[in-house]
Amino acid sequence: MKKFAIFGNPVEHSKSPNMHNNAFKKLGFDGEYFKIHLEDGSKLKETFLSQGLSGANITVPHKEEALKASDYLDDFAKKVGAVNTLVLKNDKLYGYNTDAPGFLKSIEKFRDIKTILILGAGGTVQSTSSILKDAGYEVSILNRSAPRLEKFIEHGFECFTFDNFKPKSFDLIVNMTSAGLKDENLPAPKELLDSVLPNAKAAIDIIYGKDTPFLKLAKSYNLPTADGSEMLIQQGVLAFDYFTEHQFDLNLVEEFMREGLFDS
Ligand code: NDP
């Protein structure tokens, strides 16, 4: 039996095992997927190897360590500097990023979106901002502090901190911070969010399975909203495809992952 895991801290809330295990079972793949709570990210590689894993997903806050742990990076993961999927092949760790293509697919259902304001500037924003820009969206980034914005400025993104933010109209507002994950915080001061949400066409919080303060605020403006479930499913389908070496129909994988997430 092949073993897979998700590394994170916290990781208790993760639904990835439900999705992957359901797809393994329904597709007749001899695999199991479990959670590993990892305090010290520098121990990622040794834990992966000592657990005898064939592949893993990596969530907050270990994505930078996953990048460092990779012996080889695929082109997109190298470009964006963020890894959320590791696969062991011939004793080498291959690093991939499935978050960004997963997010891109997850926003397909929202129509007439051209301009996007992303809240946050962490690992997930690094990958998603790049793929969104390449797909033709105009992306602006707002973060509470300046240091992480530097690399986005270098790549030509319009960037703001709370102090120098200039309100204007954005079609889609996305929370990609971890505010609201373990706490009840908004990702930005309420006055600032109140200046952009009324003109938006939709809002997404990529945290999943929780009505976060950001989603509640967006709903109070009657905006169409979504949590991170769709992104979770789509990034999971792509990771599963790497784990199982492209042998299954991805429509079926998606169906079984969706079932695993919502029926568990
Ligand atoms: P990182 O740790 O790399 O980045 C965190 C970001 O959040 C930073 O920009 C940080 O700002 C900001 N931040 C943290 N706390 C607050 C706060 N209280 N107020 C305002 N800003 C804050 O995280 P990731 O990019 O890896 O993940 C971000 C979120 O996305 C997590 O909640 C994660 O669970 C979720 N996620 C969901 C996925 C899905 O499939 N649905 C996939 C991937 C991630 P600063 O620079 O100032 O510290």
Tab-separated table of C-alpha atoms and ligand atoms in Angstrom:
chain	number	residue	atom	x	y	z
A	1	MET	CA	0.000	0.000	0.000
A	2	LYS	CA	1.292	3.487	-0.902
A	3	LYS	CA	1.255	6.094	1.851
A	4	PHE	CA	0.483	9.791	1.464
A	5	ALA	CA	0.029	12.614	3.971
A	6	ILE	CA	-0.726	16.252	4.492
A	7	PHE	CA	1.797	18.209	6.595
A	8	GLY	CA	0.677	21.327	8.414
A	9	ASN	CA	0.358	23.211	11.669
A	10	PRO	CA	-2.532	23.314	12.323
A	11	VAL	CA	-3.591	20.298	10.288
A	12	GLU	CA	-6.391	18.881	12.410
A	13	HIS	CA	-9.046	20.732	10.359
A	14	SER	CA	-7.814	19.338	7.024
A	15	LYS	CA	-10.314	17.498	4.833
A	16	SER	CA	-7.677	16.338	2.347
A	17	PRO	CA	-7.582	12.792	3.817
A	18	ASN	CA	-11.369	12.430	3.317
A	19	MET	CA	-11.034	13.466	-0.328
A	20	HIS	CA	-7.984	11.389	-1.235
A	21	ASN	CA	-9.045	8.275	0.680
A	22	ASN	CA	-12.492	8.296	-0.913
A	23	ALA	CA	-10.955	8.619	-4.383
A	24	PHE	CA	-8.418	5.827	-3.617
A	25	LYS	CA	-11.234	3.557	-2.485
A	26	LYS	CA	-13.629	4.286	-5.345
A	27	LEU	CA	-10.912	3.998	-7.984
A	28	GLY	CA	-9.439	0.817	-6.498
A	29	PHE	CA	-6.001	2.363	-5.845
A	30	ASP	CA	-4.109	0.733	-2.972
A	31	GLY	CA	-3.285	3.873	-1.010
A	32	GLU	CA	-3.883	5.605	2.314
A	33	TYR	CA	-3.638	9.308	3.136
A	34	PHE	CA	-3.341	10.748	6.651
A	35	LYS	CA	-2.484	13.938	8.552
A	36	ILE	CA	0.909	14.788	10.023
A	37	HIS	CA	1.065	17.658	12.487
A	38	LEU	CA	4.546	19.117	11.978
A	39	GLU	CA	5.871	21.767	14.364
A	40	ASP	CA	9.337	22.192	12.905
A	41	GLY	CA	9.241	22.668	9.127
A	42	SER	CA	12.963	21.938	8.826
A	43	LYS	CA	12.069	18.317	9.678
A	44	LEU	CA	9.756	17.981	6.674
A	45	LYS	CA	12.040	15.920	4.470
A	46	GLU	CA	13.257	13.562	7.183
A	47	THR	CA	9.687	12.996	8.389
A	48	PHE	CA	8.483	12.352	4.833
A	49	LEU	CA	11.209	9.734	4.343
A	50	SER	CA	10.967	8.127	7.789
A	51	GLN	CA	7.186	7.710	7.357
A	52	GLY	CA	7.776	5.873	4.071
A	53	LEU	CA	5.572	8.260	2.096
A	54	SER	CA	5.162	8.222	-1.674
A	55	GLY	CA	3.723	11.730	-1.788
A	56	ALA	CA	2.459	14.587	0.335
A	57	ASN	CA	0.599	17.847	0.375
A	58	ILE	CA	1.970	20.734	2.392
A	59	THR	CA	-0.125	23.405	4.009
A	60	VAL	CA	0.411	26.396	6.328
A	61	PRO	CA	3.115	27.220	7.364
A	62	HIS	CA	5.500	24.793	5.661
A	63	LYS	CA	5.303	25.621	1.930
A	64	GLU	CA	8.658	27.389	1.901
A	65	GLU	CA	10.245	24.370	3.584
A	66	ALA	CA	8.619	22.181	0.935
A	67	LEU	CA	10.342	24.245	-1.717
A	68	LYS	CA	13.685	23.758	0.055
A	69	ALA	CA	13.019	20.040	0.522
A	70	SER	CA	12.487	19.462	-3.218
A	71	ASP	CA	15.334	17.885	-5.189
A	72	TYR	CA	13.609	18.882	-8.412
A	73	LEU	CA	11.027	21.581	-9.069
A	74	ASP	CA	8.628	21.647	-11.956
A	75	ASP	CA	8.783	24.833	-14.056
A	76	PHE	CA	5.754	26.516	-12.530
A	77	ALA	CA	6.768	25.749	-8.915
A	78	LYS	CA	10.223	27.133	-9.710
A	79	LYS	CA	8.759	30.277	-11.257
A	80	VAL	CA	6.485	31.039	-8.308
A	81	GLY	CA	8.700	29.699	-5.527
A	82	ALA	CA	5.921	27.764	-3.771
A	83	VAL	CA	5.387	24.015	-3.419
A	84	ASN	CA	2.272	22.338	-2.013
A	85	THR	CA	2.766	18.844	-3.476
A	86	LEU	CA	5.750	16.513	-3.084
A	87	VAL	CA	6.172	13.225	-4.927
A	88	LEU	CA	8.943	10.663	-4.353
A	89	LYS	CA	10.366	9.252	-7.574
A	90	ASN	CA	13.611	7.242	-7.752
A	91	ASP	CA	14.523	8.396	-4.219
A	92	LYS	CA	14.215	12.071	-5.197
A	93	LEU	CA	11.571	14.549	-4.095
A	94	TYR	CA	9.768	16.386	-6.891
A	95	GLY	CA	8.000	19.614	-5.958
A	96	TYR	CA	4.836	20.860	-7.669
A	97	ASN	CA	2.315	23.612	-7.160
A	98	THR	CA	-1.330	22.657	-7.601
A	99	ASP	CA	-2.817	25.510	-5.529
A	100	ALA	CA	-2.623	28.062	-8.330
A	101	PRO	CA	-4.181	26.028	-11.164
A	102	GLY	CA	-6.747	24.820	-8.600
A	103	PHE	CA	-7.673	28.393	-7.690
A	104	LEU	CA	-7.864	29.444	-11.343
A	105	LYS	CA	-10.317	26.650	-12.063
A	106	SER	CA	-12.340	27.463	-8.943
A	107	ILE	CA	-13.178	31.016	-10.071
A	108	GLU	CA	-14.548	29.920	-13.455
A	109	LYS	CA	-18.102	30.032	-12.122
A	110	PHE	CA	-17.921	33.780	-11.476
A	111	ARG	CA	-18.721	35.715	-14.653
A	112	ASP	CA	-17.409	39.086	-15.859
A	113	ILE	CA	-14.393	39.168	-13.577
A	114	LYS	CA	-11.520	41.280	-14.857
A	115	THR	CA	-10.010	43.010	-11.821
A	116	ILE	CA	-9.097	41.168	-8.637
A	117	LEU	CA	-7.986	42.458	-5.242
A	118	ILE	CA	-6.083	39.828	-3.290
A	119	LEU	CA	-5.745	40.247	0.473
A	120	GLY	CA	-2.467	38.740	1.677
A	121	ALA	CA	0.994	38.235	0.232
A	122	GLY	CA	2.033	34.781	1.426
A	123	GLY	CA	2.906	31.568	-0.399
A	124	THR	CA	-0.528	31.059	-1.908
A	125	VAL	CA	-0.629	34.584	-3.292
A	126	GLN	CA	2.795	34.077	-4.847
A	127	SER	CA	1.510	31.264	-7.027
A	128	THR	CA	-2.071	32.380	-7.664
A	129	SER	CA	-1.198	35.990	-8.572
A	130	SER	CA	1.181	34.736	-11.242
A	131	ILE	CA	-1.282	32.337	-12.860
A	132	LEU	CA	-4.103	34.904	-12.709
A	133	LYS	CA	-1.921	37.527	-14.385
A	134	ASP	CA	-0.931	35.050	-17.111
A	135	ALA	CA	-4.620	34.257	-17.615
A	136	GLY	CA	-5.300	37.960	-18.296
A	137	TYR	CA	-6.737	39.170	-14.972
A	138	GLU	CA	-5.632	42.521	-13.518
A	139	VAL	CA	-4.391	41.686	-10.031
A	140	SER	CA	-3.786	44.097	-7.129
A	141	ILE	CA	-2.394	42.958	-3.794
A	142	LEU	CA	-3.098	44.327	-0.325
A	143	ASN	CA	-1.102	43.122	2.681
A	144	ARG	CA	-0.981	44.304	6.294
A	145	SER	CA	2.796	44.711	6.227
A	146	ALA	CA	5.257	45.820	3.548
A	147	PRO	CA	8.148	43.300	3.465
A	148	ARG	CA	6.344	40.487	1.630
A	149	LEU	CA	5.090	42.950	-0.990
A	150	GLU	CA	8.557	43.688	-2.335
A	151	LYS	CA	8.730	40.693	-4.648
A	152	PHE	CA	5.255	41.423	-6.002
A	153	ILE	CA	6.260	45.016	-6.776
A	154	GLU	CA	9.312	43.646	-8.619
A	155	HIS	CA	6.947	41.532	-10.726
A	156	GLY	CA	4.864	44.563	-11.660
A	157	PHE	CA	1.809	44.057	-9.436
A	158	GLU	CA	-0.050	47.038	-7.982
A	159	CYS	CA	0.551	46.657	-4.236
A	160	PHE	CA	-0.771	48.327	-1.121
A	161	THR	CA	-0.445	48.130	2.621
A	162	PHE	CA	-3.338	49.191	4.841
A	163	ASP	CA	-1.680	52.618	5.204
A	164	ASN	CA	-1.396	53.568	1.537
A	165	PHE	CA	-4.436	51.762	0.107
A	166	LYS	CA	-6.435	53.743	-2.454
A	167	PRO	CA	-10.028	52.496	-2.696
A	168	LYS	CA	-11.244	51.804	-6.216
A	169	SER	CA	-13.489	49.319	-7.923
A	170	PHE	CA	-12.503	45.622	-8.033
A	171	ASP	CA	-14.685	42.859	-9.522
A	172	LEU	CA	-13.513	40.130	-7.166
A	173	ILE	CA	-12.095	40.415	-3.628
A	174	VAL	CA	-10.251	37.359	-2.326
A	175	ASN	CA	-9.044	36.653	1.196
A	176	MET	CA	-5.787	34.730	0.919
A	177	THR	CA	-4.530	35.596	4.396
A	178	SER	CA	-4.808	33.189	7.294
A	179	ALA	CA	-6.971	35.701	9.196
A	180	GLY	CA	-10.135	33.843	10.171
A	181	LEU	CA	-8.530	30.385	10.040
A	182	LYS	CA	-7.826	29.949	13.753
A	183	ASP	CA	-9.326	33.240	14.944
A	184	GLU	CA	-12.224	35.570	14.222
A	185	ASN	CA	-10.162	38.353	12.633
A	186	LEU	CA	-10.924	40.221	9.434
A	187	PRO	CA	-7.998	40.231	6.971
A	188	ALA	CA	-7.971	44.065	6.851
A	189	PRO	CA	-9.531	46.928	8.834
A	190	LYS	CA	-13.320	46.924	8.438
A	191	GLU	CA	-13.420	50.495	7.040
A	192	LEU	CA	-11.061	49.440	4.292
A	193	LEU	CA	-13.160	46.396	3.374
A	194	ASP	CA	-16.287	48.544	3.543
A	195	SER	CA	-14.701	50.786	0.897
A	196	VAL	CA	-14.321	47.978	-1.687
A	197	LEU	CA	-16.941	45.283	-1.021
A	198	PRO	CA	-20.036	47.298	-2.086
A	199	ASN	CA	-18.633	47.756	-5.628
A	200	ALA	CA	-17.449	44.151	-6.055
A	201	LYS	CA	-19.244	41.467	-8.075
A	202	ALA	CA	-18.138	38.589	-5.819
A	203	ALA	CA	-15.955	37.658	-2.843
A	204	ILE	CA	-14.043	34.487	-2.015
A	205	ASP	CA	-12.334	33.344	1.163
A	206	ILE	CA	-9.962	30.480	0.397
A	207	ILE	CA	-10.327	29.207	3.975
A	208	TYR	CA	-12.827	26.363	3.721
A	209	GLY	CA	-15.583	24.875	5.833
A	210	LYS	CA	-16.024	28.007	7.927
A	211	ASP	CA	-18.169	31.103	7.671
A	212	THR	CA	-15.258	33.478	8.285
A	213	PRO	CA	-15.681	37.096	9.394
A	214	PHE	CA	-14.645	38.127	5.849
A	215	LEU	CA	-17.353	35.963	4.238
A	216	LYS	CA	-19.935	37.218	6.724
A	217	LEU	CA	-19.061	40.810	5.886
A	218	ALA	CA	-19.222	40.128	2.120
A	219	LYS	CA	-22.610	38.438	2.552
A	220	SER	CA	-23.881	41.478	4.441
A	221	TYR	CA	-23.435	43.334	1.120
A	222	ASN	CA	-25.439	40.591	-0.671
A	223	LEU	CA	-22.428	39.575	-2.739
A	224	PRO	CA	-22.137	36.127	-4.272
A	225	THR	CA	-19.511	34.373	-2.137
A	226	ALA	CA	-17.564	31.132	-2.040
A	227	ASP	CA	-15.270	29.552	0.499
A	228	GLY	CA	-12.120	27.606	-0.394
A	229	SER	CA	-13.843	24.238	-0.943
A	230	GLU	CA	-13.732	24.428	-4.713
A	231	MET	CA	-10.043	25.391	-4.691
A	232	LEU	CA	-9.382	22.559	-2.236
A	233	ILE	CA	-11.045	20.049	-4.548
A	234	GLN	CA	-9.336	21.322	-7.694
A	235	GLN	CA	-5.837	21.442	-6.147
A	236	GLY	CA	-6.503	17.973	-4.702
A	237	VAL	CA	-7.450	16.524	-8.106
A	238	LEU	CA	-4.179	17.750	-9.600
A	239	ALA	CA	-2.132	16.444	-6.637
A	240	PHE	CA	-3.915	13.079	-6.895
A	241	ASP	CA	-2.995	12.967	-10.577
A	242	TYR	CA	0.711	13.357	-9.662
A	243	PHE	CA	0.429	10.825	-6.797
A	244	THR	CA	-1.127	8.173	-9.060
A	245	GLU	CA	1.030	8.967	-12.105
A	246	HIS	CA	-1.762	10.213	-14.352
A	247	GLN	CA	-3.592	6.887	-14.583
A	248	PHE	CA	-7.165	8.001	-13.766
A	249	ASP	CA	-9.864	10.060	-15.474
A	250	LEU	CA	-9.764	13.437	-13.711
A	251	ASN	CA	-13.537	13.904	-13.971
A	252	LEU	CA	-13.959	10.764	-11.889
A	253	VAL	CA	-11.243	11.839	-9.446
A	254	GLU	CA	-13.056	15.164	-9.026
A	255	GLU	CA	-16.398	13.437	-8.440
A	256	PHE	CA	-14.964	11.160	-5.737
A	257	MET	CA	-13.020	13.956	-4.068
A	258	ARG	CA	-16.133	16.122	-3.943
A	259	GLU	CA	-18.032	13.205	-2.435
A	260	GLY	CA	-15.243	12.638	0.110
A	261	LEU	CA	-15.274	16.291	1.125
A	262	PHE	CA	-19.003	16.846	1.440
A	263	ASP	CA	-20.209	13.425	2.557
A	264	SER	CA	-17.707	13.093	5.407
B	1	NDP	P1	1.277	32.305	4.517
B	1	NDP	O1	1.616	31.971	5.938
B	1	NDP	O2	2.303	32.087	3.469
B	1	NDP	O3	0.836	33.862	4.425
B	1	NDP	C1	-0.058	34.397	5.339
B	1	NDP	C2	-0.518	35.787	4.863
B	1	NDP	O4	-1.603	36.164	5.714
B	1	NDP	C3	0.523	36.878	4.960
B	1	NDP	O5	0.337	37.781	3.887
B	1	NDP	C4	0.196	37.570	6.299
B	1	NDP	O6	0.549	38.936	6.338
B	1	NDP	C5	-1.312	37.452	6.277
B	1	NDP	N1	-1.935	37.438	7.603
B	1	NDP	C6	-1.837	36.487	8.573
B	1	NDP	N2	-2.599	36.811	9.633
B	1	NDP	C7	-3.207	37.993	9.328
B	1	NDP	C8	-4.114	38.844	10.014
B	1	NDP	N3	-4.556	38.531	11.258
B	1	NDP	N4	-4.530	39.966	9.403
B	1	NDP	C9	-4.098	40.277	8.168
B	1	NDP	N5	-3.218	39.522	7.454
B	1	NDP	C10	-2.784	38.387	8.029
B	1	NDP	O7	-0.080	31.503	4.224
B	1	NDP	P2	-0.548	30.741	2.907
B	1	NDP	O8	-0.442	31.652	1.733
B	1	NDP	O9	0.102	29.421	2.826
B	1	NDP	O10	-2.116	30.452	3.246
B	1	NDP	C11	-3.026	31.515	3.422
B	1	NDP	C12	-4.431	30.951	3.689
B	1	NDP	O11	-4.898	30.241	2.555
B	1	NDP	C13	-4.518	29.981	4.855
B	1	NDP	O12	-5.678	30.298	5.604
B	1	NDP	C14	-4.686	28.631	4.190
B	1	NDP	O13	-5.423	27.730	4.991
B	1	NDP	C15	-5.478	29.005	2.934
B	1	NDP	N6	-5.307	28.052	1.810
B	1	NDP	C16	-6.402	27.397	1.311
B	1	NDP	C17	-6.290	26.529	0.234
B	1	NDP	C18	-7.468	25.795	-0.304
B	1	NDP	O14	-7.294	24.827	-1.038
B	1	NDP	N7	-8.674	26.213	-0.023
B	1	NDP	C19	-4.977	26.266	-0.400
B	1	NDP	C20	-3.893	27.059	0.174
B	1	NDP	C21	-4.067	27.894	1.240
B	1	NDP	P3	2.042	39.455	6.804
B	1	NDP	O15	2.909	39.409	5.575
B	1	NDP	O16	1.796	40.835	7.270
B	1	NDP	O17	2.505	38.525	7.879
